[in-house]
Backbone as CSV, one residue per row, in Angstrom:
resi,resn,N_x,N_y,N_z,CA_x,CA_y,CA_z,C_x,C_y,C_z
1,UNK,22.275,4.264,-3.274,20.247,3.987,-3.412,20.124,2.874,-2.394
2,UNK,18.444,3.314,-2.040,18.351,2.238,-0.419,17.748,0.841,-0.948
3,UNK,17.914,0.368,-0.027,18.004,-1.824,-0.068,16.199,-1.690,-0.994
4,UNK,15.388,-1.019,-0.399,14.220,-1.255,-0.722,13.903,-0.882,-2.426
5,UNK,14.582,0.272,-2.800,14.744,0.467,-4.869,15.548,-0.615,-5.295
6,UNK,16.362,-1.313,-4.680,17.284,-2.561,-5.264,16.564,-3.712,-5.041
7,UNK,15.799,-3.705,-4.078,15.450,-5.362,-4.409,13.482,-5.293,-5.078
8,UNK,13.746,-3.858,-5.405,12.144,-4.017,-6.751,12.673,-5.645,-7.984
9,UNK,11.410,-6.477,-8.044,11.943,-6.552,-9.617,11.312,-6.090,-10.280
10,UNK,12.093,-6.136,-11.689,11.760,-5.706,-12.635,10.079,-6.078,-12.798
11,UNK,9.521,-6.944,-12.962,7.923,-6.783,-13.337,7.248,-5.664,-12.479
12,UNK,7.992,-5.527,-11.301,7.045,-4.462,-10.228,7.227,-2.781,-10.228
13,UNK,8.341,-3.028,-11.705,8.587,-1.712,-12.048,7.788,-0.538,-12.167
14,UNK,6.858,-0.659,-13.057,5.851,0.102,-13.671,4.995,0.370,-11.784
15,UNK,4.388,-0.391,-11.700,3.511,0.252,-10.344,4.483,1.298,-9.797
16,UNK,5.959,1.028,-9.253,6.404,1.351,-8.542,6.587,2.697,-9.058
17,UNK,7.104,3.184,-9.747,6.801,3.919,-10.891,5.740,5.123,-10.546
18,UNK,4.476,4.350,-11.400,3.794,4.761,-11.191,2.686,5.225,-10.146
19,UNK,2.932,4.746,-9.171,2.075,4.916,-7.852,2.406,6.242,-7.136
20,UNK,3.600,6.833,-7.004,3.961,7.900,-6.351,3.225,8.732,-7.217
21,UNK,2.639,9.178,-8.270,1.864,9.816,-9.099,0.276,9.565,-8.534
22,UNK,-0.449,8.627,-8.950,-1.040,8.417,-8.190,-1.495,8.769,-7.084
23,UNK,-1.115,8.452,-5.833,-0.895,8.846,-4.937,-1.586,10.662,-4.504
24,UNK,-0.324,11.140,-5.027,-0.029,12.780,-4.622,-1.303,13.198,-5.350
25,UNK,-2.205,12.861,-6.212,-3.587,12.869,-6.853,-4.647,12.403,-6.237
26,UNK,-4.402,11.849,-4.885,-5.729,10.995,-4.296,-6.527,12.695,-4.025
27,UNK,-7.975,12.498,-3.874,-8.684,13.561,-3.960,-8.581,13.047,-1.652
28,UNK,-8.860,14.220,-1.638,-9.673,13.797,0.187,-10.958,13.128,0.072
29,UNK,-10.865,12.256,0.722,-11.561,11.011,0.929,-11.625,9.459,-0.100
30,UNK,-10.395,10.157,-0.989,-10.020,9.213,-1.973,-9.311,7.388,-1.255
31,UNK,-10.161,6.557,-1.507,-9.586,5.190,-1.170,-9.260,4.629,-2.686
32,UNK,-7.822,3.455,-2.315,-7.547,2.584,-3.235,-7.391,1.052,-2.525
33,UNK,-7.502,0.197,-2.796,-7.309,-0.898,-2.539,-6.268,-2.104,-3.230
34,UNK,-5.685,-2.340,-3.166,-4.779,-3.345,-4.097,-4.898,-4.767,-3.424
35,UNK,-5.815,-5.533,-4.174,-5.505,-7.006,-3.533,-5.554,-8.067,-3.889
36,UNK,-5.472,-8.902,-3.786,-5.474,-10.877,-4.180,-5.613,-11.594,-3.416
37,UNK,-5.733,-12.766,-3.519,-6.281,-13.951,-2.638,-5.443,-13.989,-1.603
38,UNK,-6.105,-14.714,-0.052,-5.769,-14.824,0.744,-5.890,-13.628,1.782
39,UNK,-6.624,-12.355,1.604,-7.446,-11.349,2.208,-5.855,-10.528,2.156
40,UNK,-4.928,-10.426,1.274,-3.471,-9.988,1.206,-3.875,-8.433,0.540
41,UNK,-3.504,-7.478,1.204,-4.041,-6.201,0.627,-3.282,-5.146,0.825
42,UNK,-3.117,-3.832,0.252,-2.548,-2.532,0.720,-3.792,-1.668,0.345
43,UNK,-3.740,-1.043,0.998,-5.381,0.325,1.144,-4.288,1.507,1.326
44,UNK,-4.982,2.413,0.613,-4.525,3.419,1.029,-5.800,4.781,0.975
45,UNK,-5.939,5.700,2.283,-7.037,6.488,2.310,-6.698,7.685,2.598
46,UNK,-7.069,8.583,1.589,-6.610,10.322,1.921,-7.364,10.968,3.129
47,UNK,-7.325,11.524,4.045,-7.561,12.066,4.825,-7.333,13.742,4.439
48,UNK,-7.918,14.939,5.780,-7.248,16.201,5.441,-5.775,16.318,5.348
49,UNK,-5.233,15.668,6.438,-3.788,16.023,6.729,-2.948,14.661,6.732
50,UNK,-3.209,13.752,6.259,-2.485,12.974,6.267,-3.369,11.784,5.186
51,UNK,-2.028,10.933,4.227,-2.382,9.653,3.691,-1.746,8.740,4.550
52,UNK,-2.853,7.306,4.692,-3.065,6.453,5.450,-2.812,5.083,4.605
53,UNK,-1.716,4.423,4.607,-1.320,3.472,4.208,-1.761,2.035,5.302
54,UNK,-1.490,1.525,4.616,-2.252,-0.053,5.228,-1.800,-1.321,4.710
55,UNK,-1.290,-2.075,5.562,-1.007,-3.839,4.995,-1.624,-4.599,5.886
56,UNK,-2.055,-5.082,5.507,-3.100,-6.294,5.453,-2.510,-7.143,7.149
57,UNK,-2.633,-7.552,8.128,-1.997,-8.002,9.211,-2.464,-10.049,9.220
58,UNK,-2.266,-10.274,10.283,-2.266,-11.448,10.738,-3.977,-11.701,11.023
59,UNK,-4.284,-10.724,11.514,-5.888,-10.724,12.148,-6.842,-11.199,10.577
60,UNK,-6.338,-10.408,9.577,-6.915,-10.726,8.469,-7.028,-11.596,7.529
61,UNK,-5.621,-11.942,7.546,-5.136,-12.636,6.554,-5.662,-13.709,6.545
62,UNK,-6.167,-15.075,5.344,-6.366,-16.028,5.907,-4.961,-17.295,5.848
63,UNK,-5.604,-18.353,6.468,-4.772,-19.378,6.894,-3.521,-19.392,5.331
64,UNK,-2.647,-20.031,5.656,-1.596,-20.335,4.680,-0.736,-18.769,4.233
65,UNK,-1.256,-17.608,4.534,-1.075,-16.757,3.920,-0.255,-15.132,5.168
66,UNK,-0.390,-15.848,6.171,-0.555,-14.965,7.582,1.280,-14.800,7.960
67,UNK,2.007,-13.466,8.361,3.226,-12.905,8.586,3.819,-14.219,9.607
68,UNK,5.227,-14.234,8.943,5.832,-14.555,10.058,6.273,-14.045,10.693
69,UNK,7.433,-14.018,11.597,7.738,-13.052,12.455,9.067,-12.311,11.628
70,UNK,9.788,-13.373,11.370,10.556,-12.295,10.033,10.312,-11.325,9.298
71,UNK,8.836,-11.991,8.473,8.445,-10.626,7.505,7.833,-9.367,8.393
72,UNK,7.436,-9.806,9.491,6.561,-8.815,10.233,8.060,-7.962,10.424
73,UNK,8.782,-8.283,11.266,10.349,-7.815,11.344,10.961,-7.196,10.027
74,UNK,10.405,-7.633,8.897,10.543,-6.615,7.462,9.825,-5.659,7.661
75,UNK,8.552,-5.432,8.095,7.480,-4.200,7.540,8.389,-3.300,9.320
76,UNK,8.353,-3.648,9.877,8.986,-2.839,10.993,10.122,-2.189,10.306
77,UNK,11.129,-2.920,10.200,12.245,-2.534,9.848,12.258,-0.998,8.929
78,UNK,11.008,-1.399,7.735,10.746,-0.252,6.970,9.766,0.988,7.278
79,UNK,9.664,0.856,8.553,8.856,2.296,8.833,7.348,1.565,9.350
80,UNK,6.885,0.573,9.047,5.426,0.298,9.062,4.889,0.162,10.540
81,UNK,4.447,0.985,11.410,3.503,0.800,12.792,3.119,-0.476,13.053
82,UNK,3.170,-1.764,13.794,2.241,-2.861,14.142,0.724,-2.129,14.499
83,UNK,0.001,-3.205,14.201,-1.172,-3.060,14.544,-1.554,-2.507,16.103
84,UNK,-2.476,-1.383,15.955,-2.762,-1.158,17.766,-3.857,-0.789,17.445
85,UNK,-5.262,-1.643,17.985,-6.419,-1.311,17.879,-6.418,-0.156,18.634
86,UNK,-5.610,0.356,20.069,-5.782,0.884,21.049,-5.517,2.389,19.940
87,UNK,-4.661,2.561,19.258,-3.808,3.381,18.994,-5.292,3.609,16.840
88,UNK,-6.070,2.803,17.091,-6.771,3.046,15.514,-6.095,2.468,14.937
89,UNK,-5.219,1.580,14.962,-4.478,0.905,13.350,-4.537,-0.854,13.043
90,UNK,-5.734,-1.280,12.564,-6.080,-2.609,12.915,-5.146,-3.659,11.852
91,UNK,-4.328,-2.575,11.117,-3.489,-3.161,10.315,-2.245,-2.612,9.915
92,UNK,-0.893,-2.891,9.314,0.140,-2.830,9.450,0.292,-0.593,8.788
93,UNK,0.824,-0.036,9.475,0.152,1.453,8.779,1.354,2.451,8.803
94,UNK,0.947,2.793,7.686,2.119,4.301,7.394,1.282,5.238,6.977
95,UNK,2.061,6.733,7.782,1.229,7.680,7.539,2.734,8.787,6.515
96,UNK,1.786,9.533,5.606,2.470,10.527,5.270,1.691,11.576,5.133
97,UNK,1.837,12.882,6.225,1.802,13.907,6.202,1.194,15.000,4.644
98,UNK,0.026,15.313,5.104,-0.710,16.056,3.420,-0.672,17.267,3.688
99,UNK,-0.045,18.160,2.615,0.691,17.640,1.601,2.175,17.091,2.059
100,UNK,2.715,16.345,1.468,3.962,15.997,1.128,4.740,16.413,-0.208
101,UNK,5.858,16.371,-0.223,6.945,16.362,-1.055,6.576,15.039,-2.043
102,UNK,7.096,14.964,-3.262,6.867,14.056,-4.381,7.955,12.794,-3.738
103,UNK,9.145,13.395,-3.160,9.913,11.939,-2.911,9.542,10.945,-1.597
104,UNK,8.518,11.895,-1.026,8.018,11.171,0.148,6.769,10.251,-0.702
105,UNK,6.336,10.555,-1.552,5.472,9.446,-2.299,6.126,8.673,-2.707
106,UNK,7.543,8.920,-3.496,8.187,7.654,-4.257,8.683,6.840,-2.948
107,UNK,8.805,7.336,-1.608,9.510,6.364,-0.966,8.596,5.694,-0.376
108,UNK,7.329,5.853,-0.156,5.964,5.031,0.412,5.981,4.594,-0.729
109,UNK,5.987,3.871,-2.413,5.652,3.136,-3.039,6.399,2.237,-3.425
110,UNK,7.762,2.514,-2.781,8.768,1.950,-2.776,8.577,1.003,-1.574
111,UNK,8.453,0.977,-0.501,7.608,1.090,0.715,6.742,0.003,0.747
112,UNK,5.656,-0.119,-0.047,4.468,-0.786,-0.268,4.917,-1.959,-1.401
113,UNK,5.287,-1.617,-2.422,5.834,-2.878,-3.665,6.661,-3.682,-2.832
114,UNK,7.560,-2.942,-2.221,8.674,-4.295,-0.970,7.382,-4.616,-0.133
115,UNK,6.292,-4.330,0.618,5.716,-5.186,1.380,4.410,-6.308,0.205
116,UNK,4.938,-5.931,-0.919,3.249,-6.543,-1.740,4.241,-7.714,-1.706
117,UNK,5.405,-7.769,-2.475,6.225,-8.397,-2.937,7.296,-9.341,-2.297
118,UNK,7.755,-8.620,-1.039,8.534,-9.470,-0.123,7.997,-9.855,1.486
119,UNK,7.237,-9.325,1.617,6.254,-9.947,2.593,4.949,-10.594,2.630
120,UNK,4.302,-9.726,1.359,3.262,-10.558,1.550,3.058,-11.657,0.321
121,UNK,4.075,-11.745,-0.340,4.724,-12.422,-1.254,3.468,-12.885,-2.668
122,UNK,3.668,-11.348,-3.091,2.863,-11.311,-4.480,3.699,-11.388,-5.324
123,UNK,3.364,-12.636,-5.939,4.881,-12.624,-6.964,4.447,-11.818,-8.392
124,UNK,3.405,-11.210,-8.650,3.470,-9.933,-10.021,2.435,-8.851,-9.589
125,UNK,2.034,-7.948,-9.871,1.035,-7.234,-10.098,0.007,-7.601,-10.798
126,UNK,0.466,-8.263,-12.129,-0.843,-9.114,-12.495,-2.074,-9.549,-12.047
127,UNK,-1.437,-10.302,-10.115,-2.017,-11.304,-9.456,-3.461,-9.893,-8.979
128,UNK,-2.812,-8.630,-8.722,-3.420,-7.672,-7.859,-4.490,-7.084,-8.756
129,UNK,-6.039,-6.821,-8.018,-7.261,-6.033,-8.598,-7.138,-4.717,-7.294
130,UNK,-8.039,-4.119,-8.203,-7.514,-2.547,-7.149,-9.340,-2.254,-7.230
131,UNK,-9.639,-1.654,-6.017,-10.753,-0.994,-5.969,-10.545,0.218,-5.475
132,UNK,-11.447,1.227,-6.279,-11.100,2.869,-5.362,-12.454,3.403,-5.653
133,UNK,-12.648,4.611,-4.541,-14.043,5.363,-4.434,-13.181,6.476,-3.222
134,UNK,-14.504,7.546,-4.060,-14.194,8.655,-2.821,-15.554,8.265,-1.810
135,UNK,-15.197,8.506,-0.662,-15.898,8.781,0.301,-17.319,10.377,0.066
136,UNK,-18.354,10.131,0.336,-19.200,11.807,0.308,-19.674,11.024,-0.832
137,UNK,-20.240,12.176,-1.535,-20.963,12.444,-2.521,-20.773,13.058,-3.843
138,UNK,-19.178,13.271,-3.688,-18.530,14.201,-4.340,-18.323,13.793,-6.364
139,UNK,-18.862,12.156,-6.326,-18.814,11.821,-7.846,-17.300,11.681,-8.457
140,UNK,-16.450,11.760,-7.750,-15.113,12.164,-8.272,-14.967,10.269,-8.342
141,UNK,-14.111,10.492,-9.685,-13.179,9.257,-10.032,-12.050,9.336,-9.609
142,UNK,-11.197,8.515,-9.136,-9.623,8.437,-9.495,-9.279,7.903,-9.754
143,UNK,-8.660,8.024,-11.212,-7.827,7.384,-12.717,-6.734,6.950,-12.507
144,UNK,-6.443,5.498,-11.963,-5.383,4.784,-11.888,-5.286,4.182,-12.813
145,UNK,-5.203,4.003,-14.278,-5.264,3.234,-15.043,-3.393,3.277,-15.345
146,UNK,-2.954,4.201,-14.908,-1.077,4.128,-14.863,-0.770,3.376,-14.098
147,UNK,-1.297,2.405,-12.969,-1.527,1.565,-12.731,-0.920,0.162,-12.958
148,UNK,-2.169,0.114,-14.540,-2.114,-1.152,-15.420,-2.603,-2.293,-14.014
149,UNK,-3.572,-2.123,-13.300,-3.947,-3.227,-12.324,-5.148,-3.138,-12.808
150,UNK,-5.751,-4.362,-13.120,-7.194,-4.605,-13.517,-8.025,-4.736,-12.265
151,UNK,-9.626,-3.327,-12.328,-10.487,-3.417,-11.169,-11.013,-4.557,-11.169
152,UNK,-11.748,-5.261,-9.911,-12.054,-6.366,-9.566,-12.452,-6.145,-7.738
């Protein structure tokens, strides 16, 4: 078992288990943002060939919530790409080729939960709020009820 899975506290297990299913069904143009105080957030965007995941970086985090060098190292060591405006990444980013095997969604979800809890220092999923939308005029709705996070 990898260390990301072992380090997920019990209160994060529901999110960790439900997120892969939600992400695997995200429609083209679908966006999910999980956020809390201090402008701490993770965002998922489904493009034609990839799912882009972003963790807020120091440029966007409020004072008092900014990441230390050690916290940034934790993200890098788990495969997050550091912000690089030249490459088009304003935040910490992880890309998942689409379509992907379900195991890849599980691994991404563990990395996201680890980042929220151990890097952005979000105490509990109950501290998060969710926003969802689909770009364009499709009228599609993203069903995230399984995550157990309030809209806000």
